[in-house]
Short mmCIF file of C-alpha atoms and ligand atoms in Angstrom, two decimals:
data_model
loop_
_atom_site.label_atom_id
_atom_site.label_comp_id
_atom_site.label_asym_id
_atom_site.label_seq_id
_atom_site.Cartn_x
_atom_site.Cartn_y
_atom_site.Cartn_z
CA MET A 52 30.17 -10.83 2.45
CA THR A 53 31.05 -9.17 5.43
CA SER A 54 32.47 -4.75 5.79
CA ASN A 55 35.14 -2.96 5.77
CA ASN A 56 36.88 -1.02 8.34
CA HIS A 57 36.45 1.75 6.98
CA SER A 58 33.18 2.79 6.01
CA PRO A 59 30.45 0.57 8.31
CA ARG A 60 28.28 -0.81 5.58
CA ILE A 61 24.25 -0.07 5.86
CA VAL A 62 22.72 -2.49 4.85
CA ILE A 63 18.66 -1.30 4.11
CA ILE A 64 16.01 -4.08 3.77
CA GLY A 65 12.99 -3.27 1.43
CA ALA A 66 13.32 -0.69 -1.18
CA ASN A 67 9.67 1.03 -0.90
CA PHE A 68 8.19 4.45 0.24
CA ALA A 69 10.20 4.78 2.87
CA GLY A 70 13.24 2.16 2.78
CA LEU A 71 13.79 4.49 -0.48
CA SER A 72 13.25 7.71 0.69
CA ALA A 73 16.13 6.95 3.11
CA ALA A 74 18.32 5.77 0.55
CA SER A 75 18.33 8.75 -1.89
CA LYS A 76 19.04 11.16 2.29
CA LEU A 77 22.41 9.04 1.97
CA ALA A 78 25.77 9.93 0.15
CA ASN A 79 26.97 7.49 -2.56
CA ASN A 80 30.22 7.51 -0.65
CA LEU A 81 29.26 5.76 1.95
CA ASN A 82 28.79 2.09 1.67
CA VAL A 83 25.29 1.60 1.04
CA ILE A 84 23.17 -2.13 -0.24
CA VAL A 85 19.78 -2.36 -0.38
CA ILE A 86 17.49 -5.22 -0.57
CA ASP A 87 14.07 -6.30 -1.67
CA SER A 88 12.31 -9.24 -2.86
CA LYS A 89 10.63 -6.75 -5.58
CA THR A 90 12.90 -5.69 -8.47
CA HIS A 91 10.41 -2.46 -8.96
CA PHE A 92 9.24 0.55 -6.16
CA GLN A 93 5.26 0.09 -6.49
CA TRP A 94 2.88 4.10 -6.19
CA THR A 95 0.90 1.58 -3.85
CA PRO A 96 -2.02 4.47 -3.39
CA ASN A 97 -2.87 4.52 -7.04
CA ILE A 98 -2.48 0.44 -7.48
CA HIS A 99 -6.64 0.29 -7.80
CA GLU A 100 -7.04 2.56 -10.36
CA ILE A 101 -5.22 -0.40 -12.49
CA LEU A 102 -8.66 -2.47 -11.86
CA SER A 103 -10.69 0.13 -14.53
CA ASP A 104 -7.70 0.62 -17.22
CA VAL A 105 -7.44 4.61 -16.03
CA LYS A 106 -3.67 3.47 -14.69
CA LYS A 107 -1.17 0.56 -16.71
CA ALA A 108 0.81 -0.92 -14.09
CA ASP A 109 3.42 0.76 -15.45
CA GLY A 110 2.11 4.41 -14.88
CA VAL A 111 2.60 3.12 -11.06
CA ARG A 112 6.17 1.46 -10.98
CA ILE A 113 9.58 2.24 -11.58
CA CYS A 114 12.69 -0.78 -12.31
CA LEU A 115 14.67 -1.14 -8.95
CA HIS A 116 18.24 -1.49 -10.49
CA THR A 117 18.40 1.70 -12.53
CA VAL A 118 16.84 3.61 -9.53
CA PHE A 119 19.60 2.06 -7.38
CA ASP A 120 22.04 2.48 -10.40
CA LYS A 121 21.65 6.36 -10.10
CA LEU A 122 22.10 6.45 -6.47
CA GLY A 123 25.15 5.01 -6.34
CA HIS A 124 23.83 2.40 -4.31
CA THR A 125 23.97 -1.96 -4.06
CA PHE A 126 20.56 -3.00 -5.14
CA ILE A 127 20.13 -6.67 -4.29
CA ASN A 128 16.60 -8.32 -5.74
CA GLY A 129 16.46 -10.88 -2.96
CA GLU A 130 13.82 -12.03 0.49
CA VAL A 131 15.47 -11.85 3.73
CA SER A 132 14.28 -14.96 5.63
CA LYS A 133 15.91 -14.10 9.09
CA LEU A 134 17.16 -11.43 10.72
CA SER A 135 19.92 -11.77 13.75
CA PRO A 136 20.56 -8.65 15.83
CA SER A 137 23.15 -10.20 18.31
CA SER A 138 25.60 -10.98 15.12
CA GLN A 139 24.70 -8.58 13.01
CA THR A 140 23.80 -10.87 9.51
CA ILE A 141 20.14 -11.01 8.65
CA THR A 142 20.04 -14.43 5.40
CA LEU A 143 18.44 -14.42 2.44
CA ASN A 144 16.30 -16.69 0.31
CA ASP A 145 19.01 -18.46 -1.26
CA GLY A 146 20.58 -19.01 1.96
CA CYS A 147 23.13 -16.10 1.48
CA LYS A 148 23.87 -14.54 4.09
CA LEU A 149 24.92 -10.11 5.14
CA GLN A 150 26.77 -8.61 8.02
CA TYR A 151 25.84 -5.54 8.48
CA ASP A 152 27.37 -2.32 10.76
CA ILE A 153 23.82 -0.53 10.90
CA LEU A 154 20.24 -1.86 9.68
CA LEU A 155 18.05 0.31 8.69
CA ILE A 156 14.26 -2.58 8.59
CA ALA A 157 11.63 -0.22 5.69
CA SER A 158 9.85 -3.69 4.72
CA GLY A 159 6.87 -2.03 6.06
CA HIS A 160 3.57 -5.14 6.55
CA THR A 161 2.07 -8.23 4.46
CA ARG A 162 -0.69 -9.21 3.71
CA GLU A 163 -2.22 -10.96 7.45
CA ASN A 164 -4.69 -13.65 6.67
CA TYR A 165 -5.80 -14.12 10.35
CA GLY A 166 -5.62 -17.86 10.35
CA VAL A 167 -8.80 -17.85 7.47
CA LEU A 168 -8.60 -21.76 5.98
CA GLY A 169 -8.17 -21.76 2.11
CA ALA A 170 -7.04 -17.32 2.19
CA THR A 171 -4.06 -17.87 0.76
CA GLU A 172 -4.49 -20.77 -1.45
CA TYR A 173 -8.04 -18.86 -2.61
CA ALA A 174 -8.13 -15.57 -1.74
CA PHE A 175 -6.17 -12.83 -3.98
CA GLY A 176 -4.04 -10.46 -2.37
CA PHE A 177 -4.49 -6.70 -3.48
CA ARG A 178 -0.96 -5.38 -2.11
CA SER A 179 0.78 -5.15 -6.10
CA SER A 180 0.06 -3.77 -9.22
CA GLU A 181 0.75 -7.54 -10.36
CA GLU A 182 -2.08 -9.24 -8.04
CA VAL A 183 -4.48 -6.13 -9.34
CA GLU A 184 -3.71 -6.91 -13.51
CA THR A 185 -4.13 -11.05 -12.38
CA ILE A 186 -7.70 -9.66 -11.23
CA LYS A 187 -8.83 -7.60 -13.14
CA THR A 188 -8.11 -9.99 -16.23
CA ARG A 189 -10.66 -12.32 -13.55
CA LEU A 190 -12.96 -10.40 -13.32
CA LEU A 191 -12.75 -9.91 -17.57
CA ALA A 192 -12.82 -12.97 -18.58
CA LEU A 193 -15.47 -14.87 -16.03
CA LEU A 194 -17.62 -11.75 -17.23
CA SER A 195 -17.10 -12.35 -20.48
CA GLU A 196 -17.57 -16.53 -19.85
CA SER A 197 -21.40 -16.18 -19.58
CA ASP A 198 -24.28 -14.48 -18.96
CA LYS A 199 -24.09 -15.57 -15.26
CA PRO A 200 -24.28 -13.55 -12.46
CA VAL A 201 -20.74 -13.25 -11.66
CA HIS A 202 -19.96 -12.84 -7.38
CA LEU A 203 -17.04 -10.85 -6.44
CA ASN A 204 -16.56 -10.51 -2.31
CA ILE A 205 -14.37 -7.89 -0.77
CA VAL A 206 -12.44 -9.04 2.25
CA GLY A 207 -12.00 -5.95 4.45
CA ALA A 208 -13.88 -2.79 4.60
CA GLY A 209 -10.58 -0.19 5.38
CA TYR A 210 -10.02 1.64 3.09
CA THR A 211 -8.80 -0.52 0.77
CA GLY A 212 -11.60 -2.78 0.61
CA ILE A 213 -13.06 0.31 -0.26
CA GLU A 214 -11.54 1.67 -2.89
CA VAL A 215 -11.59 -1.34 -4.49
CA ALA A 216 -14.92 -1.23 -4.38
CA GLY A 217 -15.12 1.95 -6.50
CA GLU A 218 -12.17 0.77 -8.92
CA ILE A 219 -14.49 -1.86 -9.57
CA LEU A 220 -18.31 0.18 -9.87
CA ARG A 221 -15.86 2.86 -12.04
CA LYS A 222 -15.62 -0.11 -14.84
CA TYR A 223 -18.86 -1.80 -14.40
CA PRO A 224 -21.29 0.90 -13.43
CA ASN A 225 -25.50 -0.67 -13.19
CA ASN A 226 -23.83 -4.43 -14.09
CA GLU A 227 -26.62 -6.52 -13.14
CA GLN A 228 -24.42 -9.55 -13.76
CA LEU A 229 -21.59 -8.46 -11.29
CA LYS A 230 -22.75 -9.45 -7.18
CA ILE A 231 -20.28 -7.37 -4.67
CA ASN A 232 -20.60 -7.79 -1.21
CA VAL A 233 -18.05 -6.15 1.04
CA ILE A 234 -17.70 -8.62 3.93
CA ASP A 235 -15.82 -7.42 7.85
CA ARG A 236 -15.90 -8.35 11.44
CA SER A 237 -16.19 -4.60 12.89
CA GLN A 238 -18.82 -3.12 13.04
CA ARG A 239 -18.72 -0.66 10.67
CA LEU A 240 -16.88 0.18 7.78
CA LEU A 241 -13.35 2.04 7.99
CA PRO A 242 -13.24 1.54 11.65
CA LEU A 243 -10.12 4.16 11.52
CA LEU A 244 -11.80 6.83 10.20
CA PRO A 245 -15.10 9.55 11.17
CA GLU A 246 -17.95 7.21 11.79
CA LYS A 247 -20.03 10.80 9.26
CA LEU A 248 -17.70 9.76 6.82
CA ALA A 249 -18.40 5.92 6.77
CA SER A 250 -22.19 6.15 6.89
CA ASP A 251 -22.14 8.49 3.66
CA ILE A 252 -20.29 6.04 1.94
CA GLN A 253 -22.18 3.45 3.37
CA MET A 254 -24.93 5.56 1.61
CA GLU A 255 -23.32 5.18 -1.54
CA LEU A 256 -22.15 1.57 -1.53
CA ASN A 257 -26.22 1.04 -1.02
CA ALA A 258 -26.70 3.09 -3.52
CA HIS A 259 -24.81 1.16 -5.54
CA LYS A 260 -26.20 -1.91 -4.73
CA VAL A 261 -22.75 -3.05 -3.43
CA ASN A 262 -23.82 -5.23 -0.26
CA LEU A 263 -22.53 -4.67 2.46
CA LEU A 264 -21.97 -7.88 5.52
CA LEU A 265 -20.37 -6.60 9.09
CA GLU A 266 -19.82 -8.44 11.84
CA HIS A 267 -19.20 -11.40 9.45
CA ASP A 268 -16.69 -13.38 10.86
CA ILE A 269 -15.47 -16.07 7.91
CA GLN A 270 -13.68 -19.15 8.63
CA GLN A 271 -13.46 -20.61 5.36
CA ILE A 272 -12.29 -19.59 1.77
CA ALA A 273 -12.94 -21.92 -0.67
CA GLN A 274 -12.22 -21.66 -4.65
CA GLU A 275 -16.20 -20.60 -4.93
CA SER A 276 -17.50 -20.17 -1.83
CA ILE A 277 -16.35 -18.40 1.75
CA TYR A 278 -17.57 -20.18 4.98
CA PHE A 279 -19.20 -17.81 7.60
CA ALA A 280 -18.69 -18.40 11.21
CA ASP A 281 -22.66 -19.42 12.32
CA LYS A 282 -22.08 -22.16 9.28
CA THR A 283 -23.90 -19.64 6.66
CA LEU A 284 -22.11 -19.27 2.79
CA LEU A 285 -21.77 -16.82 -0.43
CA PRO A 286 -20.81 -17.81 -3.18
CA SER A 287 -17.68 -16.63 -4.45
CA ASP A 288 -16.03 -16.64 -7.80
CA ILE A 289 -13.11 -14.01 -7.16
CA THR A 290 -12.42 -13.31 -3.40
CA ILE A 291 -9.76 -10.11 -2.96
CA TRP A 292 -8.03 -10.03 0.05
CA THR A 293 -7.81 -6.86 1.77
CA ALA A 294 -8.66 -7.38 5.46
CA GLY A 295 -5.18 -6.63 7.59
CA THR A 296 -1.65 -6.49 7.67
CA SER A 297 1.47 -7.67 9.70
CA LEU A 298 4.92 -7.55 10.67
CA PRO A 299 6.68 -9.52 7.19
CA GLU A 300 7.77 -12.86 8.58
CA TYR A 301 11.23 -12.69 9.52
CA LEU A 302 10.40 -10.20 12.10
CA LYS A 303 8.18 -12.58 13.33
CA ASN A 304 10.50 -14.10 15.32
CA THR A 305 13.12 -11.69 16.20
CA SER A 306 15.13 -10.02 19.39
CA LEU A 307 13.40 -7.39 18.46
CA SER A 308 10.11 -6.22 20.82
CA SER A 309 6.69 -5.88 18.76
CA THR A 310 3.65 -5.26 18.47
CA HIS A 311 0.63 -5.53 16.42
CA ASN A 312 1.60 -2.37 14.66
CA GLY A 313 5.46 -3.18 13.94
CA ILE A 314 8.61 -3.19 16.24
CA ILE A 315 9.01 -0.95 18.93
CA VAL A 316 11.44 2.22 18.58
CA LYS A 317 12.38 4.83 20.18
CA SER A 318 11.49 8.75 18.95
CA THR A 319 14.62 9.29 17.67
CA LEU A 320 13.90 5.44 15.36
CA GLN A 321 16.48 3.40 17.02
CA THR A 322 15.09 -0.13 17.97
CA PRO A 323 15.72 0.16 22.47
CA LYS A 324 18.06 -2.74 22.12
CA TYR A 325 20.51 -2.36 19.47
CA GLU A 326 21.25 0.94 18.74
CA ASN A 327 21.86 0.08 15.24
CA ILE A 328 19.21 -0.40 14.09
CA PHE A 329 16.90 1.74 12.86
CA VAL A 330 12.88 1.53 12.04
CA ALA A 331 11.20 3.19 10.15
CA GLY A 332 7.51 3.22 7.97
CA ASP A 333 4.48 0.79 8.25
CA ALA A 334 6.76 -1.41 9.68
CA ALA A 335 7.96 0.72 13.11
CA SER A 336 5.66 1.07 15.72
CA LEU A 337 6.17 4.23 18.21
CA ASP A 338 4.67 5.44 20.76
CA GLN A 339 2.49 8.18 19.09
CA PRO A 340 0.24 5.61 17.24
CA MET A 341 0.90 7.08 12.95
CA ALA A 342 -1.08 6.08 11.05
CA LYS A 343 0.06 3.79 8.29
CA GLN A 344 0.65 5.58 4.89
CA ALA A 345 3.03 6.45 2.60
CA SER A 346 3.76 9.70 3.66
CA ILE A 347 4.77 9.45 6.10
CA ALA A 348 6.38 6.48 5.80
CA MET A 349 8.71 8.58 3.60
CA ASP A 350 9.15 11.28 6.53
CA MET A 351 10.12 9.03 8.11
CA GLY A 352 12.50 6.82 6.09
CA GLU A 353 14.47 10.19 5.23
CA HIS A 354 14.68 10.91 9.16
CA ALA A 355 16.42 8.34 9.80
CA ALA A 356 18.05 8.17 6.80
CA ILE A 357 19.90 11.77 9.12
CA ASN A 358 19.87 9.50 12.11
CA ILE A 359 21.98 7.29 10.30
CA ASN A 360 24.69 9.98 9.14
CA ALA A 361 24.57 11.55 12.15
CA LEU A 362 25.85 7.58 13.46
CA CYS A 363 28.27 7.26 10.89
CA THR A 364 29.78 11.16 12.05
CA GLY A 365 29.54 11.36 16.34
CA LEU A 366 26.97 13.34 16.02
CA SER A 367 23.65 14.17 17.67
CA LEU A 368 20.64 12.35 17.07
CA THR A 369 17.31 13.71 16.56
CA GLU A 370 14.09 13.29 17.70
CA VAL A 371 11.30 12.34 14.40
CA ARG A 372 8.36 15.14 14.64
CA ILE A 373 5.62 13.62 11.91
CA GLY A 374 2.11 15.32 12.36
CA PRO A 375 -1.26 13.95 11.19
CA LYS A 376 -1.12 13.62 7.41
CA PRO A 377 -4.49 14.53 6.09
CA VAL A 378 -6.08 10.94 3.66
CA LEU A 379 -7.67 11.60 0.20
CA PHE A 380 -9.39 8.47 -1.17
CA THR A 381 -11.91 7.55 -4.32
CA LEU A 382 -14.41 6.00 -4.83
CA GLY A 383 -14.48 5.33 -8.21
CA ASP A 384 -15.41 8.16 -9.64
CA ILE A 385 -18.28 8.50 -7.18
CA ASN A 386 -16.93 10.67 -5.02
CA THR A 387 -12.80 11.31 -3.66
CA TYR A 388 -12.63 12.07 0.28
CA PHE A 389 -10.03 14.37 1.75
CA VAL A 390 -9.94 13.70 5.51
CA TYR A 391 -8.18 15.87 7.98
CA GLN A 392 -8.84 14.76 12.19
CA ASP A 393 -12.20 15.60 12.37
CA LEU A 394 -12.25 17.19 9.36
CA VAL A 395 -14.16 15.72 6.02
CA LEU A 396 -14.33 16.91 3.12
CA ALA A 397 -16.10 14.91 -0.46
CA SER A 398 -16.40 15.99 -3.99
CA PRO A 399 -15.85 14.01 -7.52
CA ALA A 400 -13.05 17.27 -8.32
CA LEU A 401 -11.17 16.15 -5.03
CA SER A 402 -9.92 13.49 -7.56
CA ALA A 403 -8.05 15.84 -9.35
CA ALA A 404 -6.06 16.10 -6.26
CA LYS A 405 -5.72 12.79 -5.47
CA GLU A 406 -3.61 12.73 -9.54
CA ALA A 407 -1.65 15.97 -8.33
CA VAL A 408 -0.44 14.24 -5.53
CA TYR A 409 0.22 11.03 -7.96
CA GLN A 410 2.35 12.90 -10.33
CA LEU A 411 4.38 15.05 -8.24
CA TYR A 412 5.43 12.13 -6.02
CA MET A 413 5.70 10.07 -9.04
CA ALA A 414 8.16 12.85 -11.62
CA LYS A 415 10.06 13.77 -8.14
CA LEU A 416 10.79 10.10 -7.69
CA THR A 417 11.48 9.58 -11.24
CA ALA A 418 13.52 12.67 -11.17
CA MET A 419 17.52 10.56 -11.27
CA LEU A 420 15.71 8.19 -13.79
CA PRO A 421 18.08 8.56 -17.79
CA LEU A 422 16.14 10.60 -19.97
CA GLU A 423 14.92 8.24 -22.47
CA GLN A 424 12.81 6.75 -19.11
CA LYS A 425 12.02 9.50 -17.83
CA VAL A 426 9.92 10.36 -20.68
CA SER A 427 8.38 6.87 -21.03
CA GLY A 428 7.33 6.89 -17.75
CA LEU A 429 6.13 10.78 -17.80
CA PHE A 430 4.31 9.60 -21.13
CA SER A 431 2.46 6.50 -19.94
CA ARG A 432 1.40 8.46 -16.09
CA LEU A 433 0.06 11.44 -18.05
CA ILE A 434 -2.75 9.14 -19.98
CA SER A 435 -3.97 8.11 -16.63
CA THR A 436 -4.53 11.94 -15.64
CA GLU A 437 -5.96 12.22 -19.40
CA LYS A 438 -8.37 9.85 -18.78
CA LEU A 439 -9.48 11.47 -15.82
CA ILE A 440 -10.13 14.60 -17.88
CA LEU A 441 -11.83 13.68 -20.38
CA ALA A 442 -14.26 10.83 -18.56
CA GLU A 443 -15.14 13.39 -16.23
CA ILE A 444 -15.99 15.41 -19.71
CA LEU A 445 -18.04 12.92 -21.64
CA LYS A 446 -20.05 11.82 -19.05
CA CYS A 447 -20.98 16.05 -18.64
CA ARG A 448 -21.58 15.91 -15.18
CA PRO A 449 -21.36 19.32 -13.44
CA ARG A 450 -24.56 19.22 -11.19
CA GLU A 451 -23.77 16.09 -10.11
CA ILE A 452 -20.30 17.33 -9.10
CA LEU A 453 -21.43 19.72 -7.61
CA THR A 454 -24.72 17.53 -6.40
CA ARG A 455 -21.84 15.21 -4.19
CA SER A 456 -19.61 18.34 -2.93
CA LYS A 457 -19.69 19.03 0.58
CA LEU A 458 -18.88 19.08 4.44
CA ILE A 459 -19.46 16.11 5.53
C1 LIG B 245 -3.33 -1.11 -1.85
C2 LIG B 245 -3.19 0.28 -0.87
C3 LIG B 245 -3.28 1.57 -1.15
C4 LIG B 245 -3.23 2.62 -0.45
N1 LIG B 245 -3.37 3.46 -0.31
C5 LIG B 245 -3.15 4.60 -0.13
C6 LIG B 245 -3.14 6.22 0.29
O1 LIG B 245 -3.57 6.29 -0.38
N2 LIG B 245 -2.33 6.95 1.10
C7 LIG B 245 -1.67 6.73 1.82
O2 LIG B 245 -0.94 7.46 2.27
N3 LIG B 245 -1.31 5.47 1.73
C8 LIG B 245 -1.26 4.51 1.17
N4 LIG B 245 -1.04 3.24 1.91
C9 LIG B 245 -0.88 2.93 2.84
C10 LIG B 245 0.93 2.49 1.90
O3 LIG B 245 1.10 2.18 0.34
C11 LIG B 245 1.93 2.43 2.81
O4 LIG B 245 1.92 3.57 4.18
C12 LIG B 245 3.58 2.77 2.49
O5 LIG B 245 3.32 1.53 1.76
C13 LIG B 245 4.70 2.23 3.53
O6 LIG B 245 5.57 2.34 2.96
P1 LIG B 245 6.94 1.32 3.68
O7 LIG B 245 7.62 1.79 2.63
O8 LIG B 245 6.74 0.96 5.22
O9 LIG B 245 6.28 0.19 2.58
P2 LIG B 245 5.36 -0.75 2.00
O10 LIG B 245 5.26 0.42 0.67
O11 LIG B 245 4.97 -1.70 2.08
O12 LIG B 245 7.61 -1.23 1.42
C14 LIG B 245 8.45 -3.02 1.99
C15 LIG B 245 9.30 -3.21 0.90
O13 LIG B 245 9.25 -3.92 1.81
C16 LIG B 245 9.81 -5.15 0.52
N5 LIG B 245 9.40 -5.71 1.70
C17 LIG B 245 8.76 -6.57 2.78
N6 LIG B 245 9.47 -8.37 3.73
C18 LIG B 245 10.69 -7.99 3.43
C19 LIG B 245 11.73 -9.45 2.46
N7 LIG B 245 11.28 -10.25 3.49
N8 LIG B 245 12.41 -9.68 2.23
C20 LIG B 245 13.18 -8.52 1.19
N9 LIG B 245 12.75 -6.75 1.11
C21 LIG B 245 11.11 -7.05 1.62
C22 LIG B 245 8.94 -5.05 0.10
O14 LIG B 245 9.08 -6.01 -1.25
C23 LIG B 245 8.37 -3.66 -0.11
O15 LIG B 245 9.21 -3.32 -1.41
C24 LIG B 245 -2.14 2.09 0.98
C25 LIG B 245 -2.15 1.22 0.37
C26 LIG B 245 -1.96 -0.55 -0.54
C27 LIG B 245 -1.43 -1.50 0.45
#
């Protein structure tokens, strides 16, 4: 496939937060091709709630074929295996080659196993609704099979690992059969967030009998055990890997400069070496480091689209300006935290804010879908909100909400 002479071919790799935001800002009379190895957009900030049945997988997914039909762009469901910037060519897994005039890399980060033996084979990932559903089913099967203890180990004490632990506690409160460990090689949990928050969450996890194994270096994961560098071992019926991320394989050996954080870009989101290659979202590494967050990825995607339009029409490109964004994350139904730089607010009532963000963005993203899909999507999402509200009413815990609400 090659581009025609009249309209530059714009190829976007990745159709989640950054890629979809960019594509939706590019006019349908442009020659836009979007490639993603997945068939659905995934709202990752809430996928942990599938574990507790608060959300169904359908409530956090949107079919990409339908979205791009509506946007008037071509969608290819395929995996990019190679990028050759000098020949402006990308190669898909099936061998198909595609040329671009302008490229937007929005393929995010993927799971990084840090060379731990057996991690790919024996540890579940936690980056898609499909992976979360598999974990949910396996856990339910193990708990109902016998009365034997079920050892569940979460590798990684960043906010994904903590949200996973919280969601399991929401689903199985006070379950003596379940033995949960959160393991990390760092000295404290949530290393990227304020220490006072980490202390509060550590206290909650201890109170709920979740064992924290910090400064523990995993060497190998086997089917039923985890082996540490100090030769000790831990039984493990389910190991969940949330420990780290890195650029997808196809970006690891290109002529694009990168750091562990992503591909180095200028403030226009172009790579320094190739002016026709833009990078947005988790895949981008700006001078001013930015958190790997969905809202930041969306802002970058939109800005990349503005600059791609400018490049196509001969206008000047502008610098991206994105300030720090707040983070909202939940520890199941125990507490929800709002973090903005050094400000940390905790309250179970804040879960309503996280739910509202999810509802608003999903409504915005599905606004372009055909009516029947819009209605069925809205219906399945509202069920999750209803479940959260109903659960709070049934628990009838106004005093608990008050005592847990605090400025940390
Ligand atoms: C479990 C979890 C919870 C999170 N919670 C929050 C939260 O509460 N708040 C928040 O702000 N952020 C959260 N994040 C982070 C947020 O999801 C990311 O910052 C955001 O997804 C980045 O968007 P992106 O578009 O850059 O990349 P992604 O969303 O990762 O999208 C990349 C896309 O590229 C595709 N792709 C990758 N490689 C290829 C390839 N070779 N070929 C074709 N397609 C490819 C992928 O299939 C994917 O669709 C969470 C992340 C996870 C995993």
